[in-house]
Amino acid sequence: MAVEAIGEGRYESAVVAPLACLLRVAVTIGGLHLRGSPFQLQINAGRTAASQSYCEGTGWQHRVLVGEALNFTIHAHDAQGNPQNRPVDHFVVTLTPRARGNNAQALRPSYLGGGATLLEYVVNTPGSYVLSVTLRGFHVKESPLNLV
């Protein structure tokens, strides 16, 4: 890792981590640790990318049963594929009947931690539906999903 003198006995360096993780950083001069070294540095995932995020679960499949409690989990990932490790995302999830005159139902997400968000719903009327999961106007992988 490169260290650059910035004047008045101060130095600067940068850490680039390939993935979100907890790093242990040691700073030494002549083999001796500076005060506070080693220390831990939390590297967080970058901004969540809808194109890298996906859903899975019994409620995320093309065929579902009427009246059955269904659920699925949204797995949030950044552009590099790192799982999101902070609850910073506001996914918009809607269940829309294809029949005329019916309105979209917004589903309420529950953040589970570790970049996972749980959605639960029940289809009460037979028919075709569209299940949509978006983040900042962009669909996650395999969204929208057609349900029958």
mmCIF file of N, CA and C in Angstrom:
data_model
loop_
_atom_site.group_PDB
_atom_site.id
_atom_site.type_symbol
_atom_site.label_atom_id
_atom_site.label_comp_id
_atom_site.label_asym_id
_atom_site.label_seq_id
_atom_site.Cartn_x
_atom_site.Cartn_y
_atom_site.Cartn_z
ATOM 1 N N MET A 1 0.848 -1.160 0.000
ATOM 2 C CA MET A 1 0.000 0.000 0.000
ATOM 3 C C MET A 1 0.903 1.235 0.000
ATOM 4 N N ALA A 2 0.604 2.158 -0.877
ATOM 5 C CA ALA A 2 1.408 3.376 -0.987
ATOM 6 C C ALA A 2 1.075 4.353 0.130
ATOM 7 N N VAL A 3 2.103 4.989 0.666
ATOM 8 C CA VAL A 3 1.956 6.014 1.705
ATOM 9 C C VAL A 3 2.589 7.289 1.168
ATOM 10 N N GLU A 4 1.860 8.397 1.299
ATOM 11 C CA GLU A 4 2.338 9.661 0.754
ATOM 12 C C GLU A 4 2.469 10.694 1.875
ATOM 13 N N ALA A 5 3.611 11.370 1.939
ATOM 14 C CA ALA A 5 3.815 12.443 2.907
ATOM 15 C C ALA A 5 3.019 13.656 2.448
ATOM 16 N N ILE A 6 2.236 14.242 3.361
ATOM 17 C CA ILE A 6 1.431 15.418 3.004
ATOM 18 C C ILE A 6 1.874 16.660 3.777
ATOM 19 N N GLY A 7 2.989 16.549 4.519
ATOM 20 C CA GLY A 7 3.550 17.689 5.221
ATOM 21 C C GLY A 7 3.277 17.690 6.715
ATOM 22 N N GLU A 8 4.162 18.416 7.440
ATOM 23 C CA GLU A 8 4.045 18.588 8.877
ATOM 24 C C GLU A 8 3.985 17.255 9.617
ATOM 25 N N GLY A 9 4.732 16.269 9.136
ATOM 26 C CA GLY A 9 4.786 14.960 9.787
ATOM 27 C C GLY A 9 3.550 14.106 9.598
ATOM 28 N N ARG A 10 2.704 14.469 8.624
ATOM 29 C CA ARG A 10 1.485 13.712 8.353
ATOM 30 C C ARG A 10 1.643 12.930 7.056
ATOM 31 N N TYR A 11 0.967 11.785 7.033
ATOM 32 C CA TYR A 11 1.015 10.899 5.872
ATOM 33 C C TYR A 11 -0.395 10.492 5.502
ATOM 34 N N GLU A 12 -0.546 10.090 4.246
ATOM 35 C CA GLU A 12 -1.867 9.709 3.756
ATOM 36 C C GLU A 12 -1.745 8.431 2.933
ATOM 37 N N SER A 13 -2.767 7.607 3.031
ATOM 38 C CA SER A 13 -2.814 6.372 2.264
ATOM 39 C C SER A 13 -4.274 6.060 1.954
ATOM 40 N N ALA A 14 -4.487 5.183 1.027
ATOM 41 C CA ALA A 14 -5.850 4.787 0.658
ATOM 42 C C ALA A 14 -5.960 3.274 0.671
ATOM 43 N N VAL A 15 -7.129 2.812 1.049
ATOM 44 C CA VAL A 15 -7.422 1.380 1.056
ATOM 45 C C VAL A 15 -8.542 1.135 0.062
ATOM 46 N N VAL A 16 -8.341 0.205 -0.844
ATOM 47 C CA VAL A 16 -9.385 -0.191 -1.783
ATOM 48 C C VAL A 16 -9.656 -1.669 -1.542
ATOM 49 N N ALA A 17 -10.843 -1.951 -1.046
ATOM 50 C CA ALA A 17 -11.210 -3.338 -0.754
ATOM 51 C C ALA A 17 -12.057 -3.882 -1.905
ATOM 52 N N PRO A 18 -11.790 -5.110 -2.348
ATOM 53 C CA PRO A 18 -12.550 -5.683 -3.456
ATOM 54 C C PRO A 18 -13.965 -6.090 -3.064
ATOM 55 N N LEU A 19 -14.235 -6.175 -1.766
ATOM 56 C CA LEU A 19 -15.569 -6.543 -1.328
ATOM 57 C C LEU A 19 -15.863 -5.943 0.032
ATOM 58 N N ALA A 20 -17.141 -5.882 0.365
ATOM 59 C CA ALA A 20 -17.555 -5.350 1.661
ATOM 60 C C ALA A 20 -17.119 -6.328 2.742
ATOM 61 N N CYS A 21 -16.424 -5.805 3.752
ATOM 62 C CA CYS A 21 -15.912 -6.682 4.799
ATOM 63 C C CYS A 21 -15.381 -5.846 5.955
ATOM 64 N N LEU A 22 -14.906 -6.520 6.983
ATOM 65 C CA LEU A 22 -14.246 -5.875 8.104
ATOM 66 C C LEU A 22 -12.756 -6.140 7.942
ATOM 67 N N LEU A 23 -11.967 -5.069 7.784
ATOM 68 C CA LEU A 23 -10.532 -5.207 7.581
ATOM 69 C C LEU A 23 -9.789 -4.915 8.879
ATOM 70 N N ARG A 24 -8.670 -5.560 9.053
ATOM 71 C CA ARG A 24 -7.754 -5.256 10.153
ATOM 72 C C ARG A 24 -6.577 -4.535 9.520
ATOM 73 N N VAL A 25 -6.372 -3.276 9.919
ATOM 74 C CA VAL A 25 -5.335 -2.433 9.325
ATOM 75 C C VAL A 25 -4.248 -2.182 10.364
ATOM 76 N N ALA A 26 -3.012 -2.444 9.981
ATOM 77 C CA ALA A 26 -1.865 -2.198 10.862
ATOM 78 C C ALA A 26 -0.981 -1.135 10.220
ATOM 79 N N VAL A 27 -0.599 -0.149 11.019
ATOM 80 C CA VAL A 27 0.294 0.910 10.550
ATOM 81 C C VAL A 27 1.566 0.828 11.385
ATOM 82 N N THR A 28 2.693 0.590 10.709
ATOM 83 C CA THR A 28 3.966 0.442 11.420
ATOM 84 C C THR A 28 5.033 1.334 10.799
ATOM 85 N N ILE A 29 5.988 1.706 11.637
ATOM 86 C CA ILE A 29 7.199 2.395 11.170
ATOM 87 C C ILE A 29 8.365 1.652 11.800
ATOM 88 N N GLY A 30 9.248 1.171 10.962
ATOM 89 C CA GLY A 30 10.394 0.407 11.449
ATOM 90 C C GLY A 30 9.972 -0.830 12.232
ATOM 91 N N GLY A 31 8.836 -1.417 11.848
ATOM 92 C CA GLY A 31 8.359 -2.640 12.497
ATOM 93 C C GLY A 31 7.592 -2.404 13.786
ATOM 94 N N LEU A 32 7.438 -1.155 14.205
ATOM 95 C CA LEU A 32 6.709 -0.834 15.437
ATOM 96 C C LEU A 32 5.352 -0.220 15.087
ATOM 97 N N HIS A 33 4.315 -0.685 15.792
ATOM 98 C CA HIS A 33 2.969 -0.167 15.552
ATOM 99 C C HIS A 33 2.828 1.261 16.057
ATOM 100 N N LEU A 34 2.163 2.083 15.267
ATOM 101 C CA LEU A 34 1.793 3.421 15.726
ATOM 102 C C LEU A 34 0.663 3.284 16.750
ATOM 103 N N ARG A 35 0.475 4.311 17.565
ATOM 104 C CA ARG A 35 -0.582 4.280 18.563
ATOM 105 C C ARG A 35 -1.931 4.042 17.872
ATOM 106 N N GLY A 36 -2.711 3.098 18.401
ATOM 107 C CA GLY A 36 -4.018 2.760 17.830
ATOM 108 C C GLY A 36 -3.953 1.675 16.769
ATOM 109 N N SER A 37 -2.778 1.275 16.387
ATOM 110 C CA SER A 37 -2.609 0.242 15.366
ATOM 111 C C SER A 37 -2.356 -1.097 16.051
ATOM 112 N N PRO A 38 -2.910 -2.171 15.555
ATOM 113 C CA PRO A 38 -3.843 -2.280 14.431
ATOM 114 C C PRO A 38 -5.256 -1.858 14.847
ATOM 115 N N PHE A 39 -6.081 -1.517 13.838
ATOM 116 C CA PHE A 39 -7.471 -1.141 14.101
ATOM 117 C C PHE A 39 -8.350 -1.783 13.042
ATOM 118 N N GLN A 40 -9.654 -1.795 13.311
ATOM 119 C CA GLN A 40 -10.594 -2.389 12.367
ATOM 120 C C GLN A 40 -11.224 -1.297 11.515
ATOM 121 N N LEU A 41 -11.428 -1.628 10.247
ATOM 122 C CA LEU A 41 -12.019 -0.705 9.288
ATOM 123 C C LEU A 41 -13.167 -1.425 8.591
ATOM 124 N N GLN A 42 -14.385 -0.924 8.782
ATOM 125 C CA GLN A 42 -15.560 -1.522 8.141
ATOM 126 C C GLN A 42 -15.692 -0.988 6.722
ATOM 127 N N ILE A 43 -15.662 -1.875 5.739
ATOM 128 C CA ILE A 43 -15.861 -1.514 4.338
ATOM 129 C C ILE A 43 -17.295 -1.915 3.987
ATOM 130 N N ASN A 44 -18.125 -0.938 3.669
ATOM 131 C CA ASN A 44 -19.514 -1.205 3.334
ATOM 132 C C ASN A 44 -19.681 -1.435 1.845
ATOM 133 N N ALA A 45 -20.762 -2.126 1.492
ATOM 134 C CA ALA A 45 -21.106 -2.312 0.086
ATOM 135 C C ALA A 45 -21.408 -0.953 -0.527
ATOM 136 N N GLY A 46 -21.242 -0.856 -1.824
ATOM 137 C CA GLY A 46 -21.581 0.377 -2.533
ATOM 138 C C GLY A 46 -23.089 0.517 -2.660
ATOM 139 N N ARG A 47 -23.513 1.498 -3.406
ATOM 140 C CA ARG A 47 -24.938 1.742 -3.632
ATOM 141 C C ARG A 47 -25.561 0.508 -4.280
ATOM 142 N N THR A 48 -26.715 0.102 -3.799
ATOM 143 C CA THR A 48 -27.376 -1.084 -4.325
ATOM 144 C C THR A 48 -27.753 -0.889 -5.786
ATOM 145 N N ALA A 49 -27.483 -1.906 -6.587
ATOM 146 C CA ALA A 49 -27.819 -1.904 -8.016
ATOM 147 C C ALA A 49 -28.975 -2.873 -8.245
ATOM 148 N N ALA A 50 -30.064 -2.381 -8.793
ATOM 149 C CA ALA A 50 -31.216 -3.239 -9.080
ATOM 150 C C ALA A 50 -30.809 -4.389 -10.002
ATOM 151 N N SER A 51 -29.924 -4.122 -10.952
ATOM 152 C CA SER A 51 -29.505 -5.143 -11.932
ATOM 153 C C SER A 51 -28.738 -6.300 -11.294
ATOM 154 N N GLN A 52 -28.199 -6.099 -10.090
ATOM 155 C CA GLN A 52 -27.460 -7.158 -9.392
ATOM 156 C C GLN A 52 -28.279 -7.780 -8.259
ATOM 157 N N SER A 53 -29.457 -7.224 -7.981
ATOM 158 C CA SER A 53 -30.308 -7.708 -6.898
ATOM 159 C C SER A 53 -31.324 -8.702 -7.451
ATOM 160 N N TYR A 54 -31.753 -9.642 -6.595
ATOM 161 C CA TYR A 54 -32.666 -10.686 -7.071
ATOM 162 C C TYR A 54 -33.610 -11.120 -5.957
ATOM 163 N N CYS A 55 -34.639 -11.889 -6.350
ATOM 164 C CA CYS A 55 -35.644 -12.385 -5.416
ATOM 165 C C CYS A 55 -35.683 -13.901 -5.464
ATOM 166 N N GLU A 56 -36.075 -14.493 -4.312
ATOM 167 C CA GLU A 56 -36.276 -15.936 -4.272
ATOM 168 C C GLU A 56 -37.258 -16.277 -3.153
ATOM 169 N N GLY A 57 -37.963 -17.400 -3.311
ATOM 170 C CA GLY A 57 -38.906 -17.849 -2.298
ATOM 171 C C GLY A 57 -40.174 -18.395 -2.931
ATOM 172 N N THR A 58 -41.060 -18.912 -2.090
ATOM 173 C CA THR A 58 -42.295 -19.533 -2.584
ATOM 174 C C THR A 58 -43.195 -18.537 -3.299
ATOM 175 N N GLY A 59 -43.099 -17.282 -2.962
ATOM 176 C CA GLY A 59 -43.912 -16.260 -3.602
ATOM 177 C C GLY A 59 -43.286 -15.660 -4.840
ATOM 178 N N TRP A 60 -42.099 -16.155 -5.216
ATOM 179 C CA TRP A 60 -41.424 -15.651 -6.416
ATOM 180 C C TRP A 60 -41.302 -16.781 -7.427
ATOM 181 N N GLN A 61 -42.464 -17.172 -7.940
ATOM 182 C CA GLN A 61 -42.529 -18.207 -8.978
ATOM 183 C C GLN A 61 -43.760 -17.920 -9.833
ATOM 184 N N HIS A 62 -43.796 -18.487 -11.019
ATOM 185 C CA HIS A 62 -44.868 -18.164 -11.969
ATOM 186 C C HIS A 62 -46.228 -18.705 -11.552
ATOM 187 N N ARG A 63 -46.264 -19.819 -10.868
ATOM 188 C CA ARG A 63 -47.545 -20.412 -10.449
ATOM 189 C C ARG A 63 -47.661 -20.363 -8.934
ATOM 190 N N VAL A 64 -48.733 -19.746 -8.464
ATOM 191 C CA VAL A 64 -48.995 -19.657 -7.032
ATOM 192 C C VAL A 64 -50.434 -20.100 -6.771
ATOM 193 N N LEU A 65 -50.701 -20.518 -5.554
ATOM 194 C CA LEU A 65 -52.033 -20.983 -5.181
ATOM 195 C C LEU A 65 -52.842 -19.865 -4.534
ATOM 196 N N VAL A 66 -54.109 -19.776 -4.916
ATOM 197 C CA VAL A 66 -55.017 -18.796 -4.342
ATOM 198 C C VAL A 66 -55.246 -19.132 -2.870
ATOM 199 N N GLY A 67 -55.193 -18.107 -2.027
ATOM 200 C CA GLY A 67 -55.454 -18.274 -0.602
ATOM 201 C C GLY A 67 -54.263 -18.761 0.211
ATOM 202 N N GLU A 68 -53.152 -19.053 -0.425
ATOM 203 C CA GLU A 68 -51.972 -19.544 0.282
ATOM 204 C C GLU A 68 -51.064 -18.380 0.675
ATOM 205 N N ALA A 69 -50.563 -18.409 1.915
ATOM 206 C CA ALA A 69 -49.608 -17.382 2.358
ATOM 207 C C ALA A 69 -48.297 -17.587 1.602
ATOM 208 N N LEU A 70 -47.862 -16.555 0.915
ATOM 209 C CA LEU A 70 -46.657 -16.621 0.087
ATOM 210 C C LEU A 70 -45.644 -15.596 0.587
ATOM 211 N N ASN A 71 -44.379 -15.879 0.346
ATOM 212 C CA ASN A 71 -43.345 -14.916 0.707
ATOM 213 C C ASN A 71 -42.152 -15.072 -0.218
ATOM 214 N N PHE A 72 -41.379 -14.021 -0.282
ATOM 215 C CA PHE A 72 -40.113 -14.075 -1.008
ATOM 216 C C PHE A 72 -39.164 -13.063 -0.389
ATOM 217 N N THR A 73 -37.891 -13.254 -0.652
ATOM 218 C CA THR A 73 -36.853 -12.390 -0.114
ATOM 219 C C THR A 73 -36.149 -11.672 -1.255
ATOM 220 N N ILE A 74 -35.976 -10.363 -1.092
ATOM 221 C CA ILE A 74 -35.172 -9.575 -2.025
ATOM 222 C C ILE A 74 -33.751 -9.558 -1.466
ATOM 223 N N HIS A 75 -32.788 -9.941 -2.290
ATOM 224 C CA HIS A 75 -31.376 -9.912 -1.905
ATOM 225 C C HIS A 75 -30.718 -8.737 -2.619
ATOM 226 N N ALA A 76 -30.342 -7.711 -1.847
ATOM 227 C CA ALA A 76 -29.757 -6.490 -2.401
ATOM 228 C C ALA A 76 -28.244 -6.637 -2.546
ATOM 229 N N HIS A 77 -27.721 -6.280 -3.731
ATOM 230 C CA HIS A 77 -26.285 -6.335 -4.016
ATOM 231 C C HIS A 77 -25.858 -5.045 -4.700
ATOM 232 N N ASP A 78 -24.597 -4.673 -4.505
ATOM 233 C CA ASP A 78 -24.079 -3.491 -5.193
ATOM 234 C C ASP A 78 -23.631 -3.876 -6.602
ATOM 235 N N ALA A 79 -23.129 -2.908 -7.350
ATOM 236 C CA ALA A 79 -22.743 -3.139 -8.746
ATOM 237 C C ALA A 79 -21.633 -4.173 -8.898
ATOM 238 N N GLN A 80 -20.826 -4.376 -7.857
ATOM 239 C CA GLN A 80 -19.750 -5.375 -7.900
ATOM 240 C C GLN A 80 -20.224 -6.753 -7.414
ATOM 241 N N GLY A 81 -21.495 -6.860 -7.021
ATOM 242 C CA GLY A 81 -22.034 -8.131 -6.555
ATOM 243 C C GLY A 81 -21.914 -8.352 -5.059
ATOM 244 N N ASN A 82 -21.435 -7.347 -4.314
ATOM 245 C CA ASN A 82 -21.344 -7.466 -2.860
ATOM 246 C C ASN A 82 -22.732 -7.402 -2.243
ATOM 247 N N PRO A 83 -23.041 -8.293 -1.308
ATOM 248 C CA PRO A 83 -24.319 -8.181 -0.602
ATOM 249 C C PRO A 83 -24.361 -6.864 0.171
ATOM 250 N N GLN A 84 -25.502 -6.203 0.115
ATOM 251 C CA GLN A 84 -25.652 -4.945 0.845
ATOM 252 C C GLN A 84 -25.633 -5.244 2.340
ATOM 253 N N ASN A 85 -24.894 -4.468 3.110
ATOM 254 C CA ASN A 85 -24.795 -4.728 4.545
ATOM 255 C C ASN A 85 -25.385 -3.605 5.387
ATOM 256 N N ARG A 86 -26.184 -2.753 4.741
ATOM 257 C CA ARG A 86 -26.852 -1.670 5.471
ATOM 258 C C ARG A 86 -28.296 -1.565 4.989
ATOM 259 N N PRO A 87 -29.219 -1.183 5.871
ATOM 260 C CA PRO A 87 -30.625 -1.050 5.460
ATOM 261 C C PRO A 87 -30.902 0.298 4.802
ATOM 262 N N VAL A 88 -30.363 0.485 3.607
ATOM 263 C CA VAL A 88 -30.441 1.793 2.953
ATOM 264 C C VAL A 88 -31.395 1.837 1.762
ATOM 265 N N ASP A 89 -31.977 0.711 1.399
ATOM 266 C CA ASP A 89 -32.762 0.645 0.167
ATOM 267 C C ASP A 89 -34.261 0.691 0.425
ATOM 268 N N HIS A 90 -34.968 1.291 -0.530
ATOM 269 C CA HIS A 90 -36.420 1.368 -0.459
ATOM 270 C C HIS A 90 -36.983 0.743 -1.733
ATOM 271 N N PHE A 91 -37.146 -0.580 -1.693
ATOM 272 C CA PHE A 91 -37.706 -1.292 -2.830
ATOM 273 C C PHE A 91 -39.200 -0.996 -2.916
ATOM 274 N N VAL A 92 -39.685 -0.844 -4.132
ATOM 275 C CA VAL A 92 -41.118 -0.670 -4.360
ATOM 276 C C VAL A 92 -41.617 -1.989 -4.934
ATOM 277 N N VAL A 93 -42.572 -2.599 -4.223
ATOM 278 C CA VAL A 93 -43.081 -3.909 -4.617
ATOM 279 C C VAL A 93 -44.590 -3.801 -4.814
ATOM 280 N N THR A 94 -45.060 -4.198 -5.994
ATOM 281 C CA THR A 94 -46.493 -4.144 -6.274
ATOM 282 C C THR A 94 -46.978 -5.458 -6.863
ATOM 283 N N LEU A 95 -48.214 -5.788 -6.523
ATOM 284 C CA LEU A 95 -48.919 -6.938 -7.081
ATOM 285 C C LEU A 95 -50.119 -6.367 -7.832
ATOM 286 N N THR A 96 -50.134 -6.539 -9.155
ATOM 287 C CA THR A 96 -51.158 -5.918 -9.992
ATOM 288 C C THR A 96 -51.967 -6.984 -10.730
ATOM 289 N N PRO A 97 -53.289 -7.034 -10.516
ATOM 290 C CA PRO A 97 -54.125 -7.958 -11.283
ATOM 291 C C PRO A 97 -54.181 -7.508 -12.743
ATOM 292 N N ARG A 98 -54.192 -8.466 -13.656
ATOM 293 C CA ARG A 98 -54.276 -8.124 -15.084
ATOM 294 C C ARG A 98 -55.703 -7.773 -15.497
ATOM 295 N N ALA A 99 -56.700 -8.161 -14.689
ATOM 296 C CA ALA A 99 -58.104 -7.872 -15.013
ATOM 297 C C ALA A 99 -58.333 -6.363 -14.986
ATOM 298 N N ARG A 100 -59.173 -5.885 -15.897
ATOM 299 C CA ARG A 100 -59.463 -4.452 -15.972
ATOM 300 C C ARG A 100 -60.171 -3.971 -14.713
ATOM 301 N N GLY A 101 -59.880 -2.727 -14.368
ATOM 302 C CA GLY A 101 -60.566 -2.108 -13.247
ATOM 303 C C GLY A 101 -59.964 -2.425 -11.887
ATOM 304 N N ASN A 102 -58.924 -3.240 -11.853
ATOM 305 C CA ASN A 102 -58.286 -3.561 -10.580
ATOM 306 C C ASN A 102 -57.008 -2.751 -10.427
ATOM 307 N N ASN A 103 -56.733 -2.348 -9.214
ATOM 308 C CA ASN A 103 -55.572 -1.514 -8.943
ATOM 309 C C ASN A 103 -54.426 -2.324 -8.349
ATOM 310 N N ALA A 104 -53.225 -1.792 -8.516
ATOM 311 C CA ALA A 104 -52.033 -2.423 -7.950
ATOM 312 C C ALA A 104 -52.089 -2.371 -6.429
ATOM 313 N N GLN A 105 -51.631 -3.429 -5.803
ATOM 314 C CA GLN A 105 -51.535 -3.494 -4.344
ATOM 315 C C GLN A 105 -50.063 -3.358 -3.976
ATOM 316 N N ALA A 106 -49.739 -2.349 -3.166
ATOM 317 C CA ALA A 106 -48.362 -2.168 -2.709
ATOM 318 C C ALA A 106 -48.103 -3.131 -1.558
ATOM 319 N N LEU A 107 -46.993 -3.863 -1.635
ATOM 320 C CA LEU A 107 -46.622 -4.793 -0.570
ATOM 321 C C LEU A 107 -45.614 -4.111 0.340
ATOM 322 N N ARG A 108 -45.712 -4.389 1.636
ATOM 323 C CA ARG A 108 -44.817 -3.756 2.613
ATOM 324 C C ARG A 108 -43.631 -4.660 2.919
ATOM 325 N N PRO A 109 -42.437 -4.172 2.626
ATOM 326 C CA PRO A 109 -41.237 -4.968 2.897
ATOM 327 C C PRO A 109 -40.820 -4.885 4.363
ATOM 328 N N SER A 110 -40.163 -5.953 4.838
ATOM 329 C CA SER A 110 -39.585 -5.993 6.189
ATOM 330 C C SER A 110 -38.105 -6.307 6.045
ATOM 331 N N TYR A 111 -37.247 -5.390 6.504
ATOM 332 C CA TYR A 111 -35.806 -5.604 6.391
ATOM 333 C C TYR A 111 -35.358 -6.655 7.391
ATOM 334 N N LEU A 112 -34.641 -7.673 6.902
ATOM 335 C CA LEU A 112 -34.179 -8.778 7.747
ATOM 336 C C LEU A 112 -32.735 -8.601 8.201
ATOM 337 N N GLY A 113 -31.971 -7.783 7.492
ATOM 338 C CA GLY A 113 -30.546 -7.636 7.771
ATOM 339 C C GLY A 113 -29.731 -8.314 6.687
ATOM 340 N N GLY A 114 -28.470 -7.952 6.593
ATOM 341 C CA GLY A 114 -27.578 -8.568 5.616
ATOM 342 C C GLY A 114 -28.009 -8.375 4.176
ATOM 343 N N GLY A 115 -28.714 -7.281 3.890
ATOM 344 C CA GLY A 115 -29.151 -7.014 2.524
ATOM 345 C C GLY A 115 -30.398 -7.765 2.111
ATOM 346 N N ALA A 116 -31.059 -8.456 3.045
ATOM 347 C CA ALA A 116 -32.256 -9.248 2.732
ATOM 348 C C ALA A 116 -33.512 -8.528 3.224
ATOM 349 N N THR A 117 -34.522 -8.494 2.349
ATOM 350 C CA THR A 117 -35.807 -7.871 2.662
ATOM 351 C C THR A 117 -36.907 -8.883 2.389
ATOM 352 N N LEU A 118 -37.795 -9.090 3.353
ATOM 353 C CA LEU A 118 -38.866 -10.079 3.248
ATOM 354 C C LEU A 118 -40.168 -9.430 2.810
ATOM 355 N N LEU A 119 -40.882 -10.092 1.903
ATOM 356 C CA LEU A 119 -42.208 -9.672 1.468
ATOM 357 C C LEU A 119 -43.163 -10.831 1.660
ATOM 358 N N GLU A 120 -44.362 -10.544 2.170
ATOM 359 C CA GLU A 120 -45.386 -11.566 2.349
ATOM 360 C C GLU A 120 -46.676 -11.087 1.704
ATOM 361 N N TYR A 121 -47.403 -12.021 1.082
ATOM 362 C CA TYR A 121 -48.670 -11.642 0.457
ATOM 363 C C TYR A 121 -49.533 -12.878 0.251
ATOM 364 N N VAL A 122 -50.816 -12.642 -0.058
ATOM 365 C CA VAL A 122 -51.780 -13.701 -0.367
ATOM 366 C C VAL A 122 -52.547 -13.261 -1.602
ATOM 367 N N VAL A 123 -52.684 -14.150 -2.576
ATOM 368 C CA VAL A 123 -53.530 -13.897 -3.737
ATOM 369 C C VAL A 123 -54.902 -14.452 -3.375
ATOM 370 N N ASN A 124 -55.901 -13.571 -3.264
ATOM 371 C CA ASN A 124 -57.225 -13.993 -2.812
ATOM 372 C C ASN A 124 -58.203 -14.322 -3.933
ATOM 373 N N THR A 125 -57.908 -13.879 -5.151
ATOM 374 C CA THR A 125 -58.816 -14.084 -6.273
ATOM 375 C C THR A 125 -58.064 -14.745 -7.424
ATOM 376 N N PRO A 126 -58.645 -15.805 -8.019
ATOM 377 C CA PRO A 126 -57.976 -16.432 -9.164
ATOM 378 C C PRO A 126 -57.781 -15.433 -10.311
ATOM 379 N N GLY A 127 -56.732 -15.638 -11.087
ATOM 380 C CA GLY A 127 -56.473 -14.776 -12.230
ATOM 381 C C GLY A 127 -54.991 -14.611 -12.477
ATOM 382 N N SER A 128 -54.675 -13.734 -13.401
ATOM 383 C CA SER A 128 -53.282 -13.431 -13.734
ATOM 384 C C SER A 128 -52.877 -12.138 -13.038
ATOM 385 N N TYR A 129 -51.630 -12.109 -12.577
ATOM 386 C CA TYR A 129 -51.106 -10.960 -11.844
ATOM 387 C C TYR A 129 -49.692 -10.658 -12.332
ATOM 388 N N VAL A 130 -49.247 -9.438 -12.060
ATOM 389 C CA VAL A 130 -47.870 -9.048 -12.316
ATOM 390 C C VAL A 130 -47.269 -8.628 -10.972
ATOM 391 N N LEU A 131 -46.175 -9.275 -10.604
ATOM 392 C CA LEU A 131 -45.448 -8.956 -9.381
ATOM 393 C C LEU A 131 -44.196 -8.190 -9.791
ATOM 394 N N SER A 132 -44.070 -6.965 -9.279
ATOM 395 C CA SER A 132 -43.003 -6.080 -9.715
ATOM 396 C C SER A 132 -42.171 -5.620 -8.524
ATOM 397 N N VAL A 133 -40.827 -5.670 -8.664
ATOM 398 C CA VAL A 133 -39.912 -5.185 -7.629
ATOM 399 C C VAL A 133 -38.948 -4.212 -8.296
ATOM 400 N N THR A 134 -38.988 -2.961 -7.840
ATOM 401 C CA THR A 134 -38.101 -1.953 -8.409
ATOM 402 C C THR A 134 -37.330 -1.220 -7.312
ATOM 403 N N LEU A 135 -36.207 -0.658 -7.734
ATOM 404 C CA LEU A 135 -35.371 0.171 -6.877
ATOM 405 C C LEU A 135 -34.990 1.398 -7.689
ATOM 406 N N ARG A 136 -35.387 2.573 -7.224
ATOM 407 C CA ARG A 136 -35.141 3.832 -7.940
ATOM 408 C C ARG A 136 -35.609 3.764 -9.398
ATOM 409 N N GLY A 137 -36.746 3.078 -9.610
ATOM 410 C CA GLY A 137 -37.344 3.001 -10.944
ATOM 411 C C GLY A 137 -36.815 1.896 -11.833
ATOM 412 N N PHE A 138 -35.838 1.111 -11.364
ATOM 413 C CA PHE A 138 -35.274 0.018 -12.154
ATOM 414 C C PHE A 138 -35.685 -1.320 -11.549
ATOM 415 N N HIS A 139 -36.036 -2.273 -12.408
ATOM 416 C CA HIS A 139 -36.436 -3.598 -11.962
ATOM 417 C C HIS A 139 -35.239 -4.424 -11.497
ATOM 418 N N VAL A 140 -35.460 -5.250 -10.466
ATOM 419 C CA VAL A 140 -34.454 -6.232 -10.067
ATOM 420 C C VAL A 140 -34.490 -7.369 -11.089
ATOM 421 N N LYS A 141 -33.532 -8.275 -11.002
ATOM 422 C CA LYS A 141 -33.477 -9.405 -11.942
ATOM 423 C C LYS A 141 -34.806 -10.155 -11.936
ATOM 424 N N GLU A 142 -35.258 -10.538 -13.114
ATOM 425 C CA GLU A 142 -36.468 -11.323 -13.358
ATOM 426 C C GLU A 142 -37.755 -10.591 -13.004
ATOM 427 N N SER A 143 -37.693 -9.304 -12.748
ATOM 428 C CA SER A 143 -38.894 -8.510 -12.499
ATOM 429 C C SER A 143 -39.174 -7.695 -13.756
ATOM 430 N N PRO A 144 -40.456 -7.542 -14.104
ATOM 431 C CA PRO A 144 -41.655 -8.039 -13.448
ATOM 432 C C PRO A 144 -41.872 -9.521 -13.712
ATOM 433 N N LEU A 145 -42.553 -10.156 -12.764
ATOM 434 C CA LEU A 145 -42.824 -11.596 -12.829
ATOM 435 C C LEU A 145 -44.319 -11.786 -13.074
ATOM 436 N N ASN A 146 -44.658 -12.575 -14.086
ATOM 437 C CA ASN A 146 -46.068 -12.871 -14.372
ATOM 438 C C ASN A 146 -46.523 -14.059 -13.562
ATOM 439 N N LEU A 147 -47.586 -13.880 -12.784
ATOM 440 C CA LEU A 147 -48.146 -14.954 -11.957
ATOM 441 C C LEU A 147 -49.460 -15.432 -12.555
ATOM 442 N N VAL A 148 -49.695 -16.730 -12.481
ATOM 443 C CA VAL A 148 -50.980 -17.304 -12.902
ATOM 444 C C VAL A 148 -51.473 -18.256 -11.840
#
